[in-house]
PDB file of C-alpha atoms and ligand atoms in Angstrom:
ATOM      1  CA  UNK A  14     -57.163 -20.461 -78.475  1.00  0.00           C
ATOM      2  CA  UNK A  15     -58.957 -20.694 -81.632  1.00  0.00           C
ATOM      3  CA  UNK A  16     -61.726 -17.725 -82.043  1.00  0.00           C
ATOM      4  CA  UNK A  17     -65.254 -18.566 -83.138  1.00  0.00           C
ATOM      5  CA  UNK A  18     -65.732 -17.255 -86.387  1.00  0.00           C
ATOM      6  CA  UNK A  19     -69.394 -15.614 -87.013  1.00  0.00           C
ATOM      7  CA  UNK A  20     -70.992 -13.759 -89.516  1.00  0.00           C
ATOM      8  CA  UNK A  21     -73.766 -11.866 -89.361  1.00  0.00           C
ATOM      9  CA  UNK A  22     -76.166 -11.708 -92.270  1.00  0.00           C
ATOM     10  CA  UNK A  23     -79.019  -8.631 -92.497  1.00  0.00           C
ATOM     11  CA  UNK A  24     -81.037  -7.761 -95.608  1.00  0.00           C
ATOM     12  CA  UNK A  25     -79.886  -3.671 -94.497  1.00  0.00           C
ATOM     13  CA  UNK A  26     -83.094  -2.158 -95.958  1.00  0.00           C
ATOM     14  CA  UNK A  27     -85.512  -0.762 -93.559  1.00  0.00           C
ATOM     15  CA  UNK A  28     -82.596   0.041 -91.466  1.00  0.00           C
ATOM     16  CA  UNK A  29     -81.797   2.439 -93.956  1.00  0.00           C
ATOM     17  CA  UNK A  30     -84.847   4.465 -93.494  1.00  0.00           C
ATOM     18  CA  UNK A  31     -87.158   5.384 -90.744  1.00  0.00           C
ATOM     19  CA  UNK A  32     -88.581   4.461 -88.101  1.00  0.00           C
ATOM     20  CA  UNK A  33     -86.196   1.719 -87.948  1.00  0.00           C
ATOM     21  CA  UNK A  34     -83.133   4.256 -88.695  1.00  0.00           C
ATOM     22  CA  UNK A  35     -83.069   6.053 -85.719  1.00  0.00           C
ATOM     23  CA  UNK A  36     -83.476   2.707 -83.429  1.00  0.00           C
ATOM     24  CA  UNK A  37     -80.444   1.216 -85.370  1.00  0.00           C
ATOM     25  CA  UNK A  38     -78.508   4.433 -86.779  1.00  0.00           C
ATOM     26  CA  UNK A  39     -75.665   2.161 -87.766  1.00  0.00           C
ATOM     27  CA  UNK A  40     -77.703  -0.611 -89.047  1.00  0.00           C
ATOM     28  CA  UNK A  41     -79.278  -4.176 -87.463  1.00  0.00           C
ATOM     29  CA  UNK A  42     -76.071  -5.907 -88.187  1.00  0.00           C
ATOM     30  CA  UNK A  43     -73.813  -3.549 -86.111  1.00  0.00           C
ATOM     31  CA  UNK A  44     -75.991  -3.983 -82.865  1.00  0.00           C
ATOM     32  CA  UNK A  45     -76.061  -7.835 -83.803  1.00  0.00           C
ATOM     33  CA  UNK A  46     -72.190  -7.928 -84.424  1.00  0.00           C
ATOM     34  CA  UNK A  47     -71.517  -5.817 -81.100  1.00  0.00           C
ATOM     35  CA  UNK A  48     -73.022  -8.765 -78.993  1.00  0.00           C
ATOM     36  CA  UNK A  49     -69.796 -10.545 -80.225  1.00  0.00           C
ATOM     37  CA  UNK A  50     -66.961  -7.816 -79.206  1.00  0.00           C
ATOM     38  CA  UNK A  51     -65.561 -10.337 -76.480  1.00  0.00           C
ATOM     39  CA  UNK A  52     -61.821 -11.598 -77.760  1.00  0.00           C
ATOM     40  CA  UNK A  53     -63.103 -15.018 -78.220  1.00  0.00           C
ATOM     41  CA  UNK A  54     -64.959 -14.058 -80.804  1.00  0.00           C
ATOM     42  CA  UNK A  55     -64.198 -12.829 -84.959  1.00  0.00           C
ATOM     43  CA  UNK A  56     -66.971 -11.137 -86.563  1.00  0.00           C
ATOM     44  CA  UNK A  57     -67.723 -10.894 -90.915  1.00  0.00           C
ATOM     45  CA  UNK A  58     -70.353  -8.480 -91.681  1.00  0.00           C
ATOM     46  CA  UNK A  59     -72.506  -9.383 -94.607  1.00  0.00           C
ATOM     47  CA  UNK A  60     -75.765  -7.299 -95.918  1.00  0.00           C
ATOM     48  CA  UNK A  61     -77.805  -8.500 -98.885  1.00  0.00           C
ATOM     49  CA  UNK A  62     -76.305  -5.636-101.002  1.00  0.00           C
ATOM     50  CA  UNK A  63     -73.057  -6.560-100.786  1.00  0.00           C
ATOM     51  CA  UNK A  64     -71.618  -8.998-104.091  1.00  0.00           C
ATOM     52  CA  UNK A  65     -73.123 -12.159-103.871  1.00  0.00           C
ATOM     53  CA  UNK A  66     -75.201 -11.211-100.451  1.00  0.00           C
ATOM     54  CA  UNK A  67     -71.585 -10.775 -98.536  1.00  0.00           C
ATOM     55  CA  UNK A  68     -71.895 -14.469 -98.426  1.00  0.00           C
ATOM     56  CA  UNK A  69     -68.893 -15.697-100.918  1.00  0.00           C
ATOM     57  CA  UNK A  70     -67.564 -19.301-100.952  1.00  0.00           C
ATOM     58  CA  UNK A  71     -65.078 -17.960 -99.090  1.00  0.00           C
ATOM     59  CA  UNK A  72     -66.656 -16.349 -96.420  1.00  0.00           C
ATOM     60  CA  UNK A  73     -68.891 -19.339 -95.742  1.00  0.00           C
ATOM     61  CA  UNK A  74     -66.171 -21.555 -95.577  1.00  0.00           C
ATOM     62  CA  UNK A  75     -64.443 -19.277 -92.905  1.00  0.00           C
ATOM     63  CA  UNK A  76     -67.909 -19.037 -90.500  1.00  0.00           C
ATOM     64  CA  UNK A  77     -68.382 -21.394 -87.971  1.00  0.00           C
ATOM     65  CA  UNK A  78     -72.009 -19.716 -87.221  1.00  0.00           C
ATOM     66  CA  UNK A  79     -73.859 -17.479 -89.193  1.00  0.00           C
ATOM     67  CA  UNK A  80     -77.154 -15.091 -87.549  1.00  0.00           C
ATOM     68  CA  UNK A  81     -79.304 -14.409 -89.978  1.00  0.00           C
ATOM     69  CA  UNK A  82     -81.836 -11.296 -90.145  1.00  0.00           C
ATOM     70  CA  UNK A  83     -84.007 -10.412 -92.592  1.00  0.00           C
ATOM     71  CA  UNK A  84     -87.462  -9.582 -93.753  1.00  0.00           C
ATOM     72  CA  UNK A  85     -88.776  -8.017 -96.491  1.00  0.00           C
ATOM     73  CA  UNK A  86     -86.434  -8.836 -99.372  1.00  0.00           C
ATOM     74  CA  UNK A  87     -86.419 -12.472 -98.287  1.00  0.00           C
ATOM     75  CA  UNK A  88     -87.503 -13.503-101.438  1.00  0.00           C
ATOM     76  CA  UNK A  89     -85.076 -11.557-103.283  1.00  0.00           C
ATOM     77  CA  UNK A  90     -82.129 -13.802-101.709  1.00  0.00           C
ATOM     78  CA  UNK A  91     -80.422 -15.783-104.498  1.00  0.00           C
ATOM     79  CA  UNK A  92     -81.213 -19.360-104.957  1.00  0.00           C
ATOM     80  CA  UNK A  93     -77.944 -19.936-105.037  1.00  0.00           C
ATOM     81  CA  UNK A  94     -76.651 -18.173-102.041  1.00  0.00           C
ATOM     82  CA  UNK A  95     -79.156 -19.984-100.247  1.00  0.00           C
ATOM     83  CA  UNK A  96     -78.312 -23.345-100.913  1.00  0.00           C
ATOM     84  CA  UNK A  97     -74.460 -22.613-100.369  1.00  0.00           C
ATOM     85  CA  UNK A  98     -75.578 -21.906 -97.111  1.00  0.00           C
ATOM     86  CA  UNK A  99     -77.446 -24.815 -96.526  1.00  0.00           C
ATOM     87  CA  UNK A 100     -75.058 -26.964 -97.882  1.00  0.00           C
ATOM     88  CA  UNK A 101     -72.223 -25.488 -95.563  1.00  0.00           C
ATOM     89  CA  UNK A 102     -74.677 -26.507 -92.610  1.00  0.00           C
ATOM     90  CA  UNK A 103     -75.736 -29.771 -93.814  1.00  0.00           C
ATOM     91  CA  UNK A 104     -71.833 -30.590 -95.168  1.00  0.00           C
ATOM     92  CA  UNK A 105     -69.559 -28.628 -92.815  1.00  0.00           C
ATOM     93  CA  UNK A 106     -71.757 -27.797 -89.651  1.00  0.00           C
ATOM     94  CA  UNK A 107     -71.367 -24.631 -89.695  1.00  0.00           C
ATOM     95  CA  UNK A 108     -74.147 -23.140 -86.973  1.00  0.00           C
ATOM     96  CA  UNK A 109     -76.883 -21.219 -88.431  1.00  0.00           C
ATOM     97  CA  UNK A 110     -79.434 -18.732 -86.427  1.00  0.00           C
ATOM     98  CA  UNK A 111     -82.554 -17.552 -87.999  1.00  0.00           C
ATOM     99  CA  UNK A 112     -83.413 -14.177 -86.099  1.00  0.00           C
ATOM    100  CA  UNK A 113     -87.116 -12.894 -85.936  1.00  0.00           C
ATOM    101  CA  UNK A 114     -88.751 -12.262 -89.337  1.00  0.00           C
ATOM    102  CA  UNK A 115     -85.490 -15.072 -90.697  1.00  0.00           C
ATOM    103  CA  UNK A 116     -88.159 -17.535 -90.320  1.00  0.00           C
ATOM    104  CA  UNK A 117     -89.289 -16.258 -93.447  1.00  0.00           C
ATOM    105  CA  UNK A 118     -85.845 -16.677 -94.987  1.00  0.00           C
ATOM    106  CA  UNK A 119     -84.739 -19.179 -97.722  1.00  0.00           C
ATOM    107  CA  UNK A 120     -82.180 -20.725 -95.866  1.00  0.00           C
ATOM    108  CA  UNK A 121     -84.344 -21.086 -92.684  1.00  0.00           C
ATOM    109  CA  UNK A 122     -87.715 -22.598 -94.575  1.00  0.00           C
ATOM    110  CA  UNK A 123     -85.064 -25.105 -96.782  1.00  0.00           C
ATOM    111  CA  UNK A 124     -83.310 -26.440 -93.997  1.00  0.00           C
ATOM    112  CA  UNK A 125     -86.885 -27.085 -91.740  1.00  0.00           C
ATOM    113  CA  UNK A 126     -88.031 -28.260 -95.201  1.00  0.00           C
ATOM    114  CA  UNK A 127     -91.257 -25.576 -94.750  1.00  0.00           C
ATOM    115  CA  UNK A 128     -92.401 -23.215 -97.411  1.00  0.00           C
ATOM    116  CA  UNK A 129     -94.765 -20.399 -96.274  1.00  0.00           C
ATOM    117  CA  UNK A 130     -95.192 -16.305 -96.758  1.00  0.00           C
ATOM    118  CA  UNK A 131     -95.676 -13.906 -93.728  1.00  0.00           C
ATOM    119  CA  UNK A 132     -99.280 -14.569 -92.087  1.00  0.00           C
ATOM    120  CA  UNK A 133     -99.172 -18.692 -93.338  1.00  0.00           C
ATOM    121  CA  UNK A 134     -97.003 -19.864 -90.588  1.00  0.00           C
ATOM    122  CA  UNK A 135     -98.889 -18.707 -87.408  1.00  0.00           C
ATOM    123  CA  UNK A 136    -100.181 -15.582 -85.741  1.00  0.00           C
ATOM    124  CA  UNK A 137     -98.911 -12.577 -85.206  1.00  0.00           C
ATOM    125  CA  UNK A 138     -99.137  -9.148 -84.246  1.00  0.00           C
ATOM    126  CA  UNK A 139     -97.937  -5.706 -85.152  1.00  0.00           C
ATOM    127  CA  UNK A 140     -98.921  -3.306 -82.429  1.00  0.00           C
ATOM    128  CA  UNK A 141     -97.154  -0.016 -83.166  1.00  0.00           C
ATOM    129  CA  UNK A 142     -95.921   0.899 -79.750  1.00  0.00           C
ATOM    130  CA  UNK A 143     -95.461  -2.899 -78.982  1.00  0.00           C
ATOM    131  CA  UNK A 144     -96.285  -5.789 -76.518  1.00  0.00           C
ATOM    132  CA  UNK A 145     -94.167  -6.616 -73.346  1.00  0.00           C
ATOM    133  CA  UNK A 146     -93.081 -10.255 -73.783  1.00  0.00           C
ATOM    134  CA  UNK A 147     -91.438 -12.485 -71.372  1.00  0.00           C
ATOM    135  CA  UNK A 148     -88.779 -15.030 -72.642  1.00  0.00           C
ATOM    136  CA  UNK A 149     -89.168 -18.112 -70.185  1.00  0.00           C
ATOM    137  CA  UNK A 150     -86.000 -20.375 -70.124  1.00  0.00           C
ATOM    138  CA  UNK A 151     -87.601 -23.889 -70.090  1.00  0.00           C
ATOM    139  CA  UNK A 152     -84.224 -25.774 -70.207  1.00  0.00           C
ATOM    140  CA  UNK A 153     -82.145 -24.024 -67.880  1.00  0.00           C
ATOM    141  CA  UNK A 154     -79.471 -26.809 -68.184  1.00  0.00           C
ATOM    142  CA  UNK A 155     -78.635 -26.044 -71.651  1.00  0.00           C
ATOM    143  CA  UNK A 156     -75.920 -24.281 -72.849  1.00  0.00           C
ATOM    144  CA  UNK A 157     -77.511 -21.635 -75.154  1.00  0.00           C
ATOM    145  CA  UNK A 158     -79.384 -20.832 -71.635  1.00  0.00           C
ATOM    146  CA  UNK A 159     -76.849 -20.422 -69.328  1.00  0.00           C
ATOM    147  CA  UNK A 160     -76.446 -17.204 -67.338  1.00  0.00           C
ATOM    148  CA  UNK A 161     -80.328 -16.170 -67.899  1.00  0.00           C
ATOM    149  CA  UNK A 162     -82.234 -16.476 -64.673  1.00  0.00           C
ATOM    150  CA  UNK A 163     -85.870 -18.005 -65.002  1.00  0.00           C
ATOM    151  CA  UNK A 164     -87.005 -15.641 -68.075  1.00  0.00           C
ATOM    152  CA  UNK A 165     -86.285 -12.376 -70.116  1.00  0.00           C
ATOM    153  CA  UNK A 166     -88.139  -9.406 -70.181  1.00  0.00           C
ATOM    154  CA  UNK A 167     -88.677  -7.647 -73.368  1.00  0.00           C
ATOM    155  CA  UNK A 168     -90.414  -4.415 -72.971  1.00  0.00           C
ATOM    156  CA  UNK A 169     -91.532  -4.148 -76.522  1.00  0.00           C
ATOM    157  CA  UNK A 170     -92.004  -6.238 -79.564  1.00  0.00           C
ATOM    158  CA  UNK A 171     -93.939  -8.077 -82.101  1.00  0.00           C
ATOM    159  CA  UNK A 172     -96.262 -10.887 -81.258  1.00  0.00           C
ATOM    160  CA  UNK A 173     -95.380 -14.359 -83.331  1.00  0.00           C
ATOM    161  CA  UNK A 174     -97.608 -16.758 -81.362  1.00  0.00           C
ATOM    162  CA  UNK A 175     -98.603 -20.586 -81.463  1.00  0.00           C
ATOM    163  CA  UNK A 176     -99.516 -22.720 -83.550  1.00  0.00           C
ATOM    164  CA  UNK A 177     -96.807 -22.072 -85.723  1.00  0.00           C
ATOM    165  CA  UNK A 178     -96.431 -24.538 -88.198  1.00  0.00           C
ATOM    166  CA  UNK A 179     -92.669 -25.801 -87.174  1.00  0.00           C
ATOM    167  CA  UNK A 180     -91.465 -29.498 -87.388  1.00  0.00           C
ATOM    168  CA  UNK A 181     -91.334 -30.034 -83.921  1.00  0.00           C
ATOM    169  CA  UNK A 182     -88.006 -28.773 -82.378  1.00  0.00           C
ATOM    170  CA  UNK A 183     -85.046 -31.360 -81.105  1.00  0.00           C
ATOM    171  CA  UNK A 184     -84.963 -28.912 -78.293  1.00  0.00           C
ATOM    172  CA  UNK A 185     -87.213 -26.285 -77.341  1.00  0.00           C
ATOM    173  CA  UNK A 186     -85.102 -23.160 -75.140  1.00  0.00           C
ATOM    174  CA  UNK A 187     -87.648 -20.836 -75.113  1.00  0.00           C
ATOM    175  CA  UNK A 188     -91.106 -20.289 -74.732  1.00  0.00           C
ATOM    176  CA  UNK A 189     -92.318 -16.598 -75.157  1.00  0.00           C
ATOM    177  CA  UNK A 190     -95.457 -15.377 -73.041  1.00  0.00           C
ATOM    178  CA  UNK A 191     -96.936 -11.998 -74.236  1.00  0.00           C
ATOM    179  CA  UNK A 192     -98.747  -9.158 -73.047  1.00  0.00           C
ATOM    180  CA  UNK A 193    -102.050 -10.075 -75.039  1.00  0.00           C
ATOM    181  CA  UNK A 194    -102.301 -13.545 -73.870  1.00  0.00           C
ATOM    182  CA  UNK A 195    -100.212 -15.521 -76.774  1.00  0.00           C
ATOM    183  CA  UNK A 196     -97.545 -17.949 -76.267  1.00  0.00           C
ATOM    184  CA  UNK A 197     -95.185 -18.768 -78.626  1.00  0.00           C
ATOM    185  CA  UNK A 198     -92.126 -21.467 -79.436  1.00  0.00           C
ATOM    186  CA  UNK A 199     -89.531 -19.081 -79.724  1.00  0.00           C
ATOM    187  CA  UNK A 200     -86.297 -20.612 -78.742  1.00  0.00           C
ATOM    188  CA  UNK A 201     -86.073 -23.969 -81.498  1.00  0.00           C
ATOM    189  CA  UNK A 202     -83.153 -25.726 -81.732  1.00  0.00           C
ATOM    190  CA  UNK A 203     -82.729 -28.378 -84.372  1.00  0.00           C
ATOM    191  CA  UNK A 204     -79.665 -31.010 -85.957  1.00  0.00           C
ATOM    192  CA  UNK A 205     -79.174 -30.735 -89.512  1.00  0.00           C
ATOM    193  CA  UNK A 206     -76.863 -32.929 -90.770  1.00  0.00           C
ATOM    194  CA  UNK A 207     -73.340 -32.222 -89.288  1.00  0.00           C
ATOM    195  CA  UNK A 208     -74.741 -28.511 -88.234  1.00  0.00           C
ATOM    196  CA  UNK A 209     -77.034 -27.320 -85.907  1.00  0.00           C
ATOM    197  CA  UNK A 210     -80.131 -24.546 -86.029  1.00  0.00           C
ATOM    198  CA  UNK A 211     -81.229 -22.209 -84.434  1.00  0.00           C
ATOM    199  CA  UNK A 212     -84.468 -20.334 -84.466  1.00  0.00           C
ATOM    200  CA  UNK A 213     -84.619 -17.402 -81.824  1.00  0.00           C
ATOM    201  CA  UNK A 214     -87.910 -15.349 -82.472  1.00  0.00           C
ATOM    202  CA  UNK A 215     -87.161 -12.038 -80.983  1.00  0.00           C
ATOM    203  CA  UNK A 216     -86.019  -8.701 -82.662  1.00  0.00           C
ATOM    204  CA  UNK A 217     -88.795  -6.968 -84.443  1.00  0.00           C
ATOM    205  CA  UNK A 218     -86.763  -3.948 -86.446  1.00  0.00           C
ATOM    206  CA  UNK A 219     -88.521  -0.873 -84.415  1.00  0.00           C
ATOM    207  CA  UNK A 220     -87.463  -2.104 -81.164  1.00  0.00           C
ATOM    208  CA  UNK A 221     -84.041  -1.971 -79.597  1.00  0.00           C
ATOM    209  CA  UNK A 222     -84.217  -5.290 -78.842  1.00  0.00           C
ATOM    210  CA  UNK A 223     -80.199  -6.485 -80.155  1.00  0.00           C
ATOM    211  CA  UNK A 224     -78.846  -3.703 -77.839  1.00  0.00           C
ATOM    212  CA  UNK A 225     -80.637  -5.729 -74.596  1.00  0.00           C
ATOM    213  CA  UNK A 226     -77.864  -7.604 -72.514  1.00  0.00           C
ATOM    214  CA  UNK A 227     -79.783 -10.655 -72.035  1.00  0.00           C
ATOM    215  CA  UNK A 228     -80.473 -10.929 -75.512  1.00  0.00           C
ATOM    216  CA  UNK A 229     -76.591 -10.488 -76.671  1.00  0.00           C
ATOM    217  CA  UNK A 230     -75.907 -13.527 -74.207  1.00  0.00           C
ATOM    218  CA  UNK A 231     -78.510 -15.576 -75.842  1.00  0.00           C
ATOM    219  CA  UNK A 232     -76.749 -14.838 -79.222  1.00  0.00           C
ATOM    220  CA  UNK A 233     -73.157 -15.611 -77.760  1.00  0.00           C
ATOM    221  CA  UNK A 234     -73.992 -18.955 -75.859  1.00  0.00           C
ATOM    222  CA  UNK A 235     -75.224 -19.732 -79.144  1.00  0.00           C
ATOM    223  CA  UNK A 236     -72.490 -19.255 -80.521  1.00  0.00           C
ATOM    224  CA  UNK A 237     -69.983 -21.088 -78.565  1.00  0.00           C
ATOM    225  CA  UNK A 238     -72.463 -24.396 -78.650  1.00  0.00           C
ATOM    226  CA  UNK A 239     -72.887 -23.970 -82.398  1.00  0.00           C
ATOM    227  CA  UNK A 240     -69.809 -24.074 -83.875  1.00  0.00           C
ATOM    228  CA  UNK A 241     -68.345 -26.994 -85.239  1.00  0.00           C
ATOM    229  CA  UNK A 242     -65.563 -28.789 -84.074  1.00  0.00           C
ATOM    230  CA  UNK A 243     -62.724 -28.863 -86.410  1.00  0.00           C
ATOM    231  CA  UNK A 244     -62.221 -32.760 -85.488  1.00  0.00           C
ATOM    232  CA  UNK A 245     -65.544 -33.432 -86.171  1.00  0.00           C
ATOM    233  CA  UNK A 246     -65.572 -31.792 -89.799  1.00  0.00           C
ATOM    234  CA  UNK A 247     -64.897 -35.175 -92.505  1.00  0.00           C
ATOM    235  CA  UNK A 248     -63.593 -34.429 -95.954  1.00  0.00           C
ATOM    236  CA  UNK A 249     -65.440 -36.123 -98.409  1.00  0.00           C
ATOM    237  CA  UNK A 250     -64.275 -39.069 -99.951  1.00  0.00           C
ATOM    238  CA  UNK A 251     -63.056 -40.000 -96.662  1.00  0.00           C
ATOM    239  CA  UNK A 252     -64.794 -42.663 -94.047  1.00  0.00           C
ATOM    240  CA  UNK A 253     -68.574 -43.136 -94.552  1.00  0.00           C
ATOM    241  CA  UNK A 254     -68.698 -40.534 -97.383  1.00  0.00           C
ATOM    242  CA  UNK A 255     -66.769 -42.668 -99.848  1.00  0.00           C
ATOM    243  CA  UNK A 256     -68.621 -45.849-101.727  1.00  0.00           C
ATOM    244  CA  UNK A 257     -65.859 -48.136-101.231  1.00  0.00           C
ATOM    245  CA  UNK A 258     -67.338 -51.472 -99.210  1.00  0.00           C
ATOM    246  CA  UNK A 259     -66.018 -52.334 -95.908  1.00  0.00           C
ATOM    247  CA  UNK A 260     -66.554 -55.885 -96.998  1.00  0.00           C
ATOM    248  CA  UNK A 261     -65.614 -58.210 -99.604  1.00  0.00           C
ATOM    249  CA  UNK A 262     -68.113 -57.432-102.320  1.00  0.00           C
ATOM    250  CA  UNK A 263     -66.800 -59.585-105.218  1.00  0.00           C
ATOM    251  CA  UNK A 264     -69.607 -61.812-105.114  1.00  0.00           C
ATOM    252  CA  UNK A 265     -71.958 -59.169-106.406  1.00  0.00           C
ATOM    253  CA  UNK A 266     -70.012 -57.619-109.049  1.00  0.00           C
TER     254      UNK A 266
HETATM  255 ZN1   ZN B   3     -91.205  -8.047 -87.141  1.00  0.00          ZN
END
């Protein structure tokens, strides 16, 4: 059978250092890519110091869903990285997952069509030892969902809370409830062009959150409903994407 091909994308700076270091000694990407050790599954890792982000033509072109983490360099992303990326959604439909502080990201904001900094978008909260948050399933029926019983508990992390200025999801997976009395949108599932989105709010860097079971199975269903299907994937300059009439257009020449 055919493996899903992810990637998974982290900026690999505050990781470097601590407090984050000792939480993820390896780095955020290797706890990310762990979640996809099953056989089913081939992982790329790709850090934003790598040539051209890690994220070549090539690479791209060989991800069927890409999970994206990042935070404080988002605005050092090249332009052009990020619209390869978006393109390969849009284009290809190649998955891609914006995790936590991603929201922020280039790729994220262009394909919601949203431009904002951190602190524009909604509320949040940075408490340093952290705020239990519950993960409520509110569409248990859905793939991404399946195998997570009624909600998730997450013993620590940062508060991103409601309103959060989002174009209103296709499907909404999640809804967060947190320890100080905030709700928030944090499960968003969109259709862009021949790829799908995913926003999934959790994993603030000082937390273990990417080493949590429920959490890995979150990022795996999403995996397996993201990627495209190779039938579905139309070469341009074939079917609707060419010009050509269907009809008999002589008339109007
Ligand atoms: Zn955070």
């Amino acid at each position: 059978m055919r493996k899903i091909r992810v990637t998974v994308f982290c900026e690999h700076n505050q990781d470097k250092y601590e407090p984050v270091k000792s939480v993820y000694p390896d780095g955020m990407h290797t706890a990310i890519a762990e979640a996809f050790e099953d056989s089913e599954f081939e992982v790329t890792i790709a850090t934003q110091d790598m040539p051209l982000h890690g994220l070549s033509d090539e690479v791209l072109n060989n991800t069927d869903v890409l999970f994206w983490w990042s935070h404080i360099d988002n605005n050092l992303l090249d332009d052009g990285v990020a619209n390869a990326v978006c393109k390969r959604v849009v284009q290809d439909g190649m998955g891609f997952v914006a995790l936590h502080s991603a929201t922020f990201s280039k790729p994220w904001q262009r394909l919601l069509g949203i431009e904002f900094e951190a602190g524009e978008w909604g509320r949040f909260r940075t408490m340093p030892k952290g705020e239990k948050e519950r993960l409520w399933v509110i569409a248990p029926g859905h793939p991404i969902c399946q195998g997570i019983t009624d909600c998730i508990e997450i013993p620590k992390d940062e508060m991103y809370g409601e309103p959060m200025i989002i174009p209103d999801p296709d499907k909404l997976l999640f809804i967060a409830w947190w320890e100080g009395g905030d709700v928030c949108r944090s499960g968003v599932l969109y259709d862009r062009g021949r790829g799908k989105v995913f926003g999934f709010t959790p994993g603030h860097e000082t937390f273990p959150i990417y080493y949590q079971e429920e959490i890995r199975k979150v990022l795996r269903n999403a995996a397996r409903f993201m990627a495209p299907d190779p039938q579905m994937i139309i070469q341009s300059g074939e079917g609707h994407l060419s010009g050509d009439p269907r009809e008999n257009l002589t008339h109007c020449m």
